[in-house]
Coordinates of C-alpha atoms and ligand atoms in Angstrom, one line a residue:
M996 CA -50.4 79.7 10.5
S997 CA -52.2 80.0 13.8
K998 CA -50.0 81.5 16.5
V999 CA -50.3 85.2 17.4
L1000 CA -48.4 87.5 19.8
I1001 CA -50.5 90.4 21.0
I1002 CA -48.5 93.3 22.3
G1003 CA -50.3 95.8 24.6
A1004 CA -52.6 94.9 27.5
G1005 CA -54.8 98.1 27.6
G1006 CA -58.4 98.6 26.6
V1007 CA -57.9 97.4 23.1
G1008 CA -55.5 94.6 24.0
G1009 CA -58.1 93.2 26.3
V1010 CA -60.7 93.1 23.5
V1011 CA -58.4 91.6 20.9
T1012 CA -57.3 88.9 23.3
H1013 CA -61.0 88.0 24.1
K1014 CA -62.0 88.0 20.5
C1015 CA -59.0 85.9 19.4
A1016 CA -59.6 83.5 22.3
Q1017 CA -63.2 83.0 21.0
L1018 CA -61.9 81.5 17.7
P1019 CA -59.5 78.7 18.7
E1020 CA -59.8 77.2 15.1
V1021 CA -58.1 80.4 13.8
F1022 CA -56.0 81.5 16.8
K1023 CA -54.6 78.1 18.1
E1024 CA -52.1 79.7 20.3
I1025 CA -52.1 83.2 21.8
I1026 CA -49.4 85.1 23.7
L1027 CA -50.3 88.4 25.3
A1028 CA -47.2 90.5 26.1
S1029 CA -47.0 94.0 27.5
R1030 CA -44.8 96.4 29.6
T1031 CA -46.7 95.4 32.7
E1032 CA -47.3 91.6 32.7
A1033 CA -49.8 91.8 35.6
K1034 CA -52.2 93.5 33.2
C1035 CA -51.8 90.5 30.7
K1036 CA -52.4 88.1 33.5
A1037 CA -55.6 89.9 34.6
I1038 CA -56.9 89.7 31.0
A1039 CA -55.9 86.0 30.7
A1040 CA -57.8 85.3 33.9
Q1041 CA -61.1 86.5 32.2
L1042 CA -60.8 83.9 29.4
D1043 CA -62.3 80.5 29.0
R1044 CA -59.1 79.0 27.5
P1045 CA -55.5 79.3 28.6
I1046 CA -53.1 81.7 26.9
K1047 CA -49.5 82.6 27.6
T1048 CA -48.4 86.0 28.9
A1049 CA -45.1 87.7 28.8
Q1050 CA -43.3 91.0 29.8
V1051 CA -41.8 93.0 27.0
D1052 CA -40.6 96.5 26.5
A1053 CA -41.7 97.2 22.9
D1054 CA -39.4 100.2 22.7
N1055 CA -36.5 97.8 22.8
V1056 CA -35.9 95.9 19.5
P1057 CA -33.5 93.2 20.9
E1058 CA -35.9 92.4 23.7
L1059 CA -38.7 92.1 21.1
V1060 CA -36.6 89.9 18.8
A1061 CA -35.7 87.7 21.7
L1062 CA -39.4 87.1 22.5
L1063 CA -40.3 86.6 18.9
T1064 CA -37.4 84.1 18.4
Q1065 CA -38.4 82.2 21.5
E1066 CA -42.1 82.0 20.8
K1067 CA -42.1 82.0 17.0
P1068 CA -45.5 83.5 16.4
D1069 CA -46.8 83.8 12.8
L1070 CA -48.1 87.3 13.4
V1071 CA -47.8 90.2 15.8
I1072 CA -50.9 92.2 16.7
N1073 CA -49.5 95.5 17.9
V1074 CA -52.0 97.2 20.2
A1075 CA -49.5 99.0 22.4
L1076 CA -49.1 102.7 21.6
P1077 CA -48.3 104.3 18.3
Y1078 CA -44.8 105.2 19.5
Q1079 CA -43.9 101.5 19.3
D1080 CA -44.9 100.8 15.7
L1081 CA -41.4 101.1 14.2
T1082 CA -39.5 99.1 16.8
I1083 CA -42.1 96.3 16.5
M1084 CA -41.9 96.4 12.7
D1085 CA -38.1 96.3 12.9
A1086 CA -38.3 93.3 15.3
C1087 CA -40.8 91.5 13.0
L1088 CA -38.5 92.0 10.0
E1089 CA -35.6 90.6 12.0
A1090 CA -37.5 87.6 13.3
G1091 CA -39.5 86.9 10.1
V1092 CA -43.0 87.6 11.5
H1093 CA -46.1 89.3 9.9
Y1094 CA -47.2 92.5 11.5
L1095 CA -50.6 94.3 12.2
D1096 CA -51.4 97.5 14.0
T1097 CA -54.3 99.9 14.7
A1098 CA -52.7 103.3 14.6
N1099 CA -49.9 105.0 12.6
Y1100 CA -46.4 105.5 14.1
E1101 CA -46.1 108.7 16.1
P1102 CA -42.8 110.2 17.1
L1103 CA -42.8 111.1 20.8
D1104 CA -42.0 114.8 20.3
T1105 CA -44.3 115.8 17.4
A1106 CA -48.0 114.9 16.8
K1107 CA -48.1 114.2 13.1
F1108 CA -50.6 111.4 12.3
E1109 CA -48.7 110.5 9.1
Y1110 CA -48.0 107.2 7.4
K1111 CA -44.7 108.2 5.8
W1112 CA -42.5 106.4 8.3
Q1113 CA -44.3 103.1 8.0
W1114 CA -44.8 103.4 4.2
A1115 CA -41.0 103.6 4.0
Y1116 CA -40.9 100.0 5.1
Q1117 CA -42.7 98.8 1.9
E1118 CA -39.6 97.5 0.3
K1119 CA -38.2 95.8 3.4
F1120 CA -41.4 93.9 4.1
E1121 CA -41.7 93.0 0.4
K1122 CA -38.1 91.6 0.2
A1123 CA -38.6 89.7 3.5
G1124 CA -41.9 88.1 2.1
L1125 CA -43.8 89.5 5.1
T1126 CA -47.1 91.4 5.3
A1127 CA -47.6 94.5 7.4
L1128 CA -51.3 95.6 7.7
L1129 CA -51.6 99.1 9.0
G1130 CA -54.6 100.6 10.9
S1131 CA -56.8 97.6 11.5
G1132 CA -59.0 99.2 14.1
F1133 CA -62.3 101.0 13.5
D1134 CA -61.2 104.4 12.4
P1135 CA -58.7 103.8 10.8
G1136 CA -59.7 100.3 9.9
A1137 CA -63.3 99.4 9.4
T1138 CA -63.9 103.0 7.9
N1139 CA -61.2 102.3 5.2
V1140 CA -62.9 98.9 4.5
F1141 CA -66.4 100.6 4.4
T1142 CA -65.1 103.1 1.9
A1143 CA -63.5 100.3 -0.3
Y1144 CA -66.8 98.4 -0.1
L1145 CA -68.9 101.4 -1.3
A1146 CA -66.3 102.0 -4.1
K1147 CA -66.5 98.3 -5.1
H1148 CA -70.3 97.7 -4.9
Y1149 CA -72.2 101.0 -4.8
L1150 CA -70.4 103.7 -6.8
D1151 CA -68.5 103.8 -10.1
E1152 CA -66.6 106.8 -8.7
V1153 CA -66.4 108.1 -5.2
H1154 CA -66.2 111.9 -5.2
E1155 CA -66.9 113.0 -1.6
L1156 CA -66.4 111.1 1.6
D1157 CA -67.5 112.0 5.1
I1158 CA -66.4 109.7 7.9
I1159 CA -68.6 110.3 10.9
D1160 CA -67.7 109.0 14.3
V1161 CA -70.3 109.5 17.0
N1162 CA -70.0 108.3 20.5
G1163 CA -73.3 108.6 22.3
G1164 CA -72.0 107.0 25.4
D1165 CA -71.8 108.5 28.9
H1166 CA -69.3 107.2 31.5
G1167 CA -70.5 109.6 34.2
Y1168 CA -67.0 111.1 34.9
P1169 CA -66.6 114.9 34.5
F1170 CA -63.7 114.2 32.0
A1171 CA -62.2 111.1 30.7
T1172 CA -61.0 109.8 27.3
N1173 CA -62.3 106.6 25.8
F1174 CA -58.9 105.4 24.7
S1175 CA -55.3 106.3 25.4
P1176 CA -55.6 109.9 26.8
E1177 CA -52.4 111.0 25.2
I1178 CA -53.3 109.9 21.7
N1179 CA -56.9 111.1 22.0
I1180 CA -55.9 114.6 23.2
R1181 CA -53.1 114.9 20.6
E1182 CA -55.7 114.0 17.9
V1183 CA -58.3 116.5 19.1
T1184 CA -56.0 119.4 19.7
A1185 CA -54.1 118.9 16.3
E1186 CA -54.9 121.3 13.5
C1187 CA -57.6 120.1 11.2
R1188 CA -56.7 118.9 7.7
H1189 CA -59.1 117.6 5.1
W1190 CA -58.7 116.6 1.5
E1191 CA -60.0 119.0 -1.1
N1192 CA -59.3 119.1 -4.9
G1193 CA -56.0 117.2 -4.8
E1194 CA -54.5 118.6 -1.6
F1195 CA -54.8 118.7 2.2
V1196 CA -56.3 122.0 3.4
T1197 CA -55.5 123.1 7.0
T1198 CA -57.9 124.8 9.3
P1199 CA -57.8 125.5 13.0
A1200 CA -58.6 122.6 15.4
M1201 CA -62.4 122.2 16.0
S1202 CA -63.3 125.2 13.8
K1203 CA -66.0 123.5 11.8
K1204 CA -69.1 122.1 13.4
A1205 CA -72.2 120.4 12.1
R1206 CA -75.2 118.5 13.4
F1207 CA -75.7 114.9 12.5
T1208 CA -78.7 112.6 13.1
C1209 CA -77.6 109.0 13.6
P1210 CA -79.9 106.3 12.3
E1211 CA -81.9 103.8 14.4
G1212 CA -82.7 106.3 17.1
V1213 CA -79.1 106.7 18.4
G1214 CA -79.8 110.5 18.4
E1215 CA -78.7 113.8 17.1
Y1216 CA -75.1 115.1 17.9
D1217 CA -72.8 118.0 17.3
I1218 CA -69.9 116.8 15.2
Y1219 CA -66.6 118.6 14.6
R1220 CA -64.3 118.3 11.6
M1221 CA -60.8 117.1 12.5
Y1222 CA -57.9 115.3 10.9
H1223 CA -57.8 111.6 11.1
E1224 CA -55.1 109.4 9.7
E1225 CA -57.2 107.3 7.3
L1226 CA -57.7 110.5 5.2
E1227 CA -54.1 110.3 4.1
S1228 CA -54.2 106.7 2.8
L1229 CA -57.7 107.0 1.4
A1230 CA -56.8 110.1 -0.6
K1231 CA -53.8 108.2 -1.9
H1232 CA -55.6 105.0 -2.8
I1233 CA -58.9 106.3 -4.1
P1234 CA -57.8 108.8 -6.8
T1235 CA -61.4 109.8 -7.7
L1236 CA -61.9 111.5 -4.3
K1237 CA -62.4 115.2 -4.7
R1238 CA -63.1 115.8 -1.0
A1239 CA -62.7 113.7 2.1
Q1240 CA -63.4 114.8 5.7
F1241 CA -63.5 113.2 9.1
W1242 CA -66.0 114.2 11.9
M1243 CA -66.2 113.3 15.5
S1244 CA -68.9 114.0 18.1
F1245 CA -67.9 115.8 21.3
S1246 CA -70.0 117.0 24.2
D1247 CA -69.9 120.6 25.3
N1248 CA -68.6 119.3 28.6
Y1249 CA -65.7 117.5 27.0
L1250 CA -64.7 120.5 25.0
K1251 CA -64.9 122.8 28.0
H1252 CA -62.5 120.6 29.9
L1253 CA -60.2 120.3 27.0
E1254 CA -60.1 124.1 26.4
V1255 CA -59.2 124.8 30.0
L1256 CA -56.5 122.0 30.1
G1257 CA -55.1 123.4 26.9
N1258 CA -55.1 127.0 28.2
V1259 CA -53.1 126.0 31.3
G1260 CA -50.6 124.0 29.2
M1261 CA -51.7 120.5 30.4
T1262 CA -52.1 119.1 26.9
S1263 CA -48.6 120.1 25.7
I1264 CA -46.3 117.4 24.5
E1265 CA -43.2 119.7 25.2
P1266 CA -41.3 118.5 28.3
I1267 CA -41.0 120.9 31.2
E1268 CA -38.6 120.7 34.1
Y1269 CA -40.1 120.3 37.5
N1270 CA -38.1 119.7 40.6
G1271 CA -35.2 118.6 38.5
Q1272 CA -37.3 116.1 36.5
Q1273 CA -38.4 116.3 32.9
I1274 CA -42.2 116.0 32.8
V1275 CA -44.3 115.9 29.6
P1276 CA -47.6 117.7 30.7
I1277 CA -49.9 115.5 28.6
Q1278 CA -48.3 112.3 30.0
L1279 CA -48.9 113.6 33.6
L1280 CA -52.5 114.4 32.6
A1281 CA -52.9 110.9 31.3
K1282 CA -51.8 109.5 34.6
L1283 CA -54.4 111.6 36.4
L1284 CA -57.3 110.7 34.2
P1285 CA -59.3 107.5 34.6
D1286 CA -57.7 104.5 32.9
P1287 CA -59.7 104.0 29.7
S1288 CA -59.9 100.2 30.4
S1289 CA -61.8 101.0 33.6
L1290 CA -64.7 102.8 31.8
G1291 CA -66.4 99.7 30.7
P1292 CA -68.8 99.0 33.6
R1293 CA -69.8 102.7 33.8
T1294 CA -70.4 103.6 30.1
K1295 CA -73.9 103.5 28.8
G1296 CA -75.2 104.4 25.3
K1297 CA -74.2 103.6 21.8
T1298 CA -71.5 104.5 19.2
C1299 CA -72.4 105.0 15.6
I1300 CA -69.5 105.1 13.2
G1301 CA -69.7 105.1 9.4
C1302 CA -69.0 106.7 6.0
V1303 CA -71.2 108.7 3.8
A1304 CA -70.0 108.6 0.2
R1305 CA -71.3 110.7 -2.7
G1306 CA -70.4 109.7 -6.2
I1307 CA -71.6 108.5 -9.5
K1308 CA -73.3 105.2 -10.3
D1309 CA -74.4 104.5 -13.9
G1310 CA -74.0 108.2 -14.7
K1311 CA -76.3 109.4 -11.9
E1312 CA -75.3 111.0 -8.6
K1313 CA -75.8 108.7 -5.6
V1314 CA -75.2 109.1 -1.8
V1315 CA -74.7 106.0 0.3
Y1316 CA -74.1 105.6 4.1
I1317 CA -72.5 102.6 5.6
Y1318 CA -72.4 102.3 9.4
N1319 CA -72.2 100.2 12.5
I1320 CA -74.0 100.9 15.8
C1321 CA -72.4 99.4 18.9
D1322 CA -73.9 99.3 22.4
H1323 CA -71.4 100.0 25.3
Q1324 CA -73.1 97.8 27.8
A1325 CA -73.5 94.9 25.4
C1326 CA -69.7 95.1 24.7
Y1327 CA -69.1 95.1 28.5
Q1328 CA -71.2 92.0 28.9
E1329 CA -69.3 90.2 26.2
V1330 CA -65.6 91.2 26.8
K1331 CA -65.5 93.4 29.9
S1332 CA -64.9 96.6 27.9
Q1333 CA -66.7 99.6 26.5
A1334 CA -67.5 100.1 22.8
I1335 CA -64.5 102.3 21.9
S1336 CA -62.0 99.5 22.7
Y1337 CA -64.5 96.9 21.4
T1338 CA -64.9 98.6 18.0
T1339 CA -61.1 98.8 17.7
G1340 CA -60.3 95.3 19.0
V1341 CA -62.8 93.4 16.9
P1342 CA -61.4 94.8 13.5
A1343 CA -57.8 94.1 14.8
M1344 CA -58.8 90.4 15.4
I1345 CA -60.5 90.3 12.0
G1346 CA -57.5 91.8 10.2
A1347 CA -55.3 89.1 11.9
K1348 CA -57.8 86.5 10.8
M1349 CA -57.7 87.7 7.2
M1350 CA -53.9 87.4 7.3
L1351 CA -53.7 84.0 9.1
E1352 CA -56.3 82.6 6.6
G1353 CA -54.2 83.9 3.7
K1354 CA -57.0 86.2 2.4
W1355 CA -55.1 89.4 3.1
L1356 CA -51.5 88.2 2.8
K1357 CA -49.2 89.9 0.3
P1358 CA -45.6 90.9 1.0
G1359 CA -45.3 94.6 1.7
V1360 CA -46.9 97.3 3.8
W1361 CA -50.6 97.9 3.2
N1362 CA -53.6 100.0 4.3
M1363 CA -56.9 98.3 4.8
E1364 CA -58.6 99.7 1.6
Q1365 CA -55.9 98.0 -0.5
F1366 CA -57.4 94.5 0.1
D1367 CA -60.8 93.0 -0.9
P1368 CA -63.3 94.4 1.6
D1369 CA -65.8 91.5 1.2
P1370 CA -64.4 88.8 3.5
F1371 CA -63.5 91.4 6.2
L1372 CA -67.0 92.9 6.2
A1373 CA -68.6 89.4 6.2
D1374 CA -66.6 88.7 9.4
M1375 CA -67.7 92.0 11.0
N1376 CA -71.3 90.8 10.7
E1377 CA -70.2 87.5 12.3
H1378 CA -68.1 88.7 15.1
G1379 CA -70.0 91.6 16.8
L1380 CA -69.9 94.6 14.5
P1381 CA -72.9 94.3 12.1
W1382 CA -73.2 97.0 9.6
K1383 CA -75.8 98.4 7.2
V1384 CA -75.8 100.3 3.9
I1385 CA -78.5 102.8 3.2
E1386 CA -79.1 105.2 0.3
L1387 CA -79.6 108.9 1.4
D1388 CA -81.9 111.2 -0.6
S1389 CA -80.1 114.2 0.7
F1390 CA -77.0 114.9 2.7
N1391 CA -75.2 118.1 3.5
L1392 CA -72.9 119.0 6.5
D1393 CA -71.9 122.4 5.0
H1394 CA -73.9 124.7 7.1
Ligands
NDP2193 P1 -54.0 101.9 26.5 O1 -53.2 103.1 26.9 O2 -55.2 101.5 27.3 O3 -53.0 100.6 26.4 C1 -51.8 100.6 25.8 C2 -51.1 99.4 26.3 O4 -49.8 99.3 25.7 C3 -50.8 99.3 27.8 O5 -51.0 98.0 28.2 C4 -49.3 99.7 27.9 O6 -48.7 99.1 29.0 C5 -48.8 99.1 26.6 N1 -47.5 99.7 26.3 C6 -47.2 101.0 26.2 N2 -45.9 101.2 26.0 C7 -45.4 100.0 25.9 C8 -44.1 99.5 25.7 N3 -43.1 100.3 25.4 N4 -43.9 98.1 25.7 C9 -44.9 97.3 25.9 N5 -46.2 97.7 26.1 C10 -46.4 99.0 26.1 O7 -54.4 102.1 25.0 P2 -55.6 101.5 24.1 O8 -55.7 100.0 24.4 O9 -56.8 102.3 24.3 O10 -55.0 101.7 22.6 C11 -54.1 100.8 22.0 C12 -53.8 101.2 20.6 O11 -55.0 101.3 19.9 C13 -53.2 102.7 20.5 O12 -52.2 102.6 19.6 C14 -54.4 103.5 20.0 O13 -53.9 104.6 19.3 C15 -55.0 102.5 19.1 N6 -56.5 102.8 18.9 C16 -56.9 102.7 17.6 C17 -58.2 103.0 17.3 C18 -58.8 102.8 15.9 O14 -60.0 102.8 15.7 N7 -57.9 102.6 14.9 C19 -59.2 103.5 18.3 C20 -58.6 103.5 19.7 C21 -57.3 103.2 19.9 P3 -48.8 99.7 30.5 O15 -50.0 99.0 31.0 O16 -47.6 99.2 31.2 O17 -48.9 101.2 30.4

């Protein structure tokens, strides 16, 4: 197996294509397809080896099936938008192709961040003898694998998990999002949910704040508790978890803009009628904001994303922190993209590599923590996302 079809030519699609192209022994043939083929061609022109490009509307199953039947890839790497997950999964089933994505399916009209629609495909993929790997980005993705790694090697039981995503980068714009504005704003404005004592507890968006000091001099940041989709699968697959929370850093400036945009209705996903046309405010806003794939050359600073797990080892309490630090400018030098797309695109390539090499191939629909974390994490060290584990003497975000 060695032929991949990448769907989506945005910030993440660019990185995945670069990283796959760097490994011709694994990815012998690459096709990059998207709604706007010109964007695929622009990415292809940056590479040292030739790849094919194609135009496809991933909302259209027959169109996808036609492309898959013509090209016969072994695997689809879906880095379009979460709205296309189910149509691409349907097409993969019809054409007999393995599937990977980096974000859970989202219906257009409601922001849910739930896996139920994709988990419902379990039997179909199993019967077809095909593997679907869900959420192979950084968070979800590497964070799920980090958690599985700590559970496998460092703790007998994981009781508390804090996933902390800090972006210490600055792109110099008054307001921009580092990945798809629509998805990013939906995520940040959604109510917070965290896992506590066997159930999800709901609190208002951005209502819990803490201060976190990143290792290796990356700095000290305000982080806010929010819901993130990996909490759902981790709570399901790591039954010893008593509490699981997700935190993300935001600058005061970002929050101020978001508050104003929210107050005037610009972040709404409810369509409004304007001059006889249906307009979804958040989609209009996304058009006005800088394209995330254009932030690369301007963004300076580092990201620090990792998981702090508290649990029991040999009868004693232990707290361990596993993290990666990634430099925006170093990413740009390598693949012409900032670290947010880079930290998503590299795990997508590694997930695909795991599948093509047969290490993570099992008929059905799987989240990342359900496979052996060791080969994946070995590849993160090899392919641009080195990580470290440290033991913490004390850790407390509850203040
Ligand atoms: P962008 O908006 O930059 O790119 C999305 C790409 O998908 C664009 O090229 C777009 O085409 C294409 N696309 C959209 N709709 C269709 C369609 N119907 N048919 C074909 N192509 C389509 O997003 P990103 O690259 O930043 O993000 C890609 C994915 O990665 C998203 O699902 C996002 O949620 C996920 N992500 C995951 C993260 C993680 O850590 N797990 C972190 C960051 C992102 P066009 O150019 O024509 O608009």
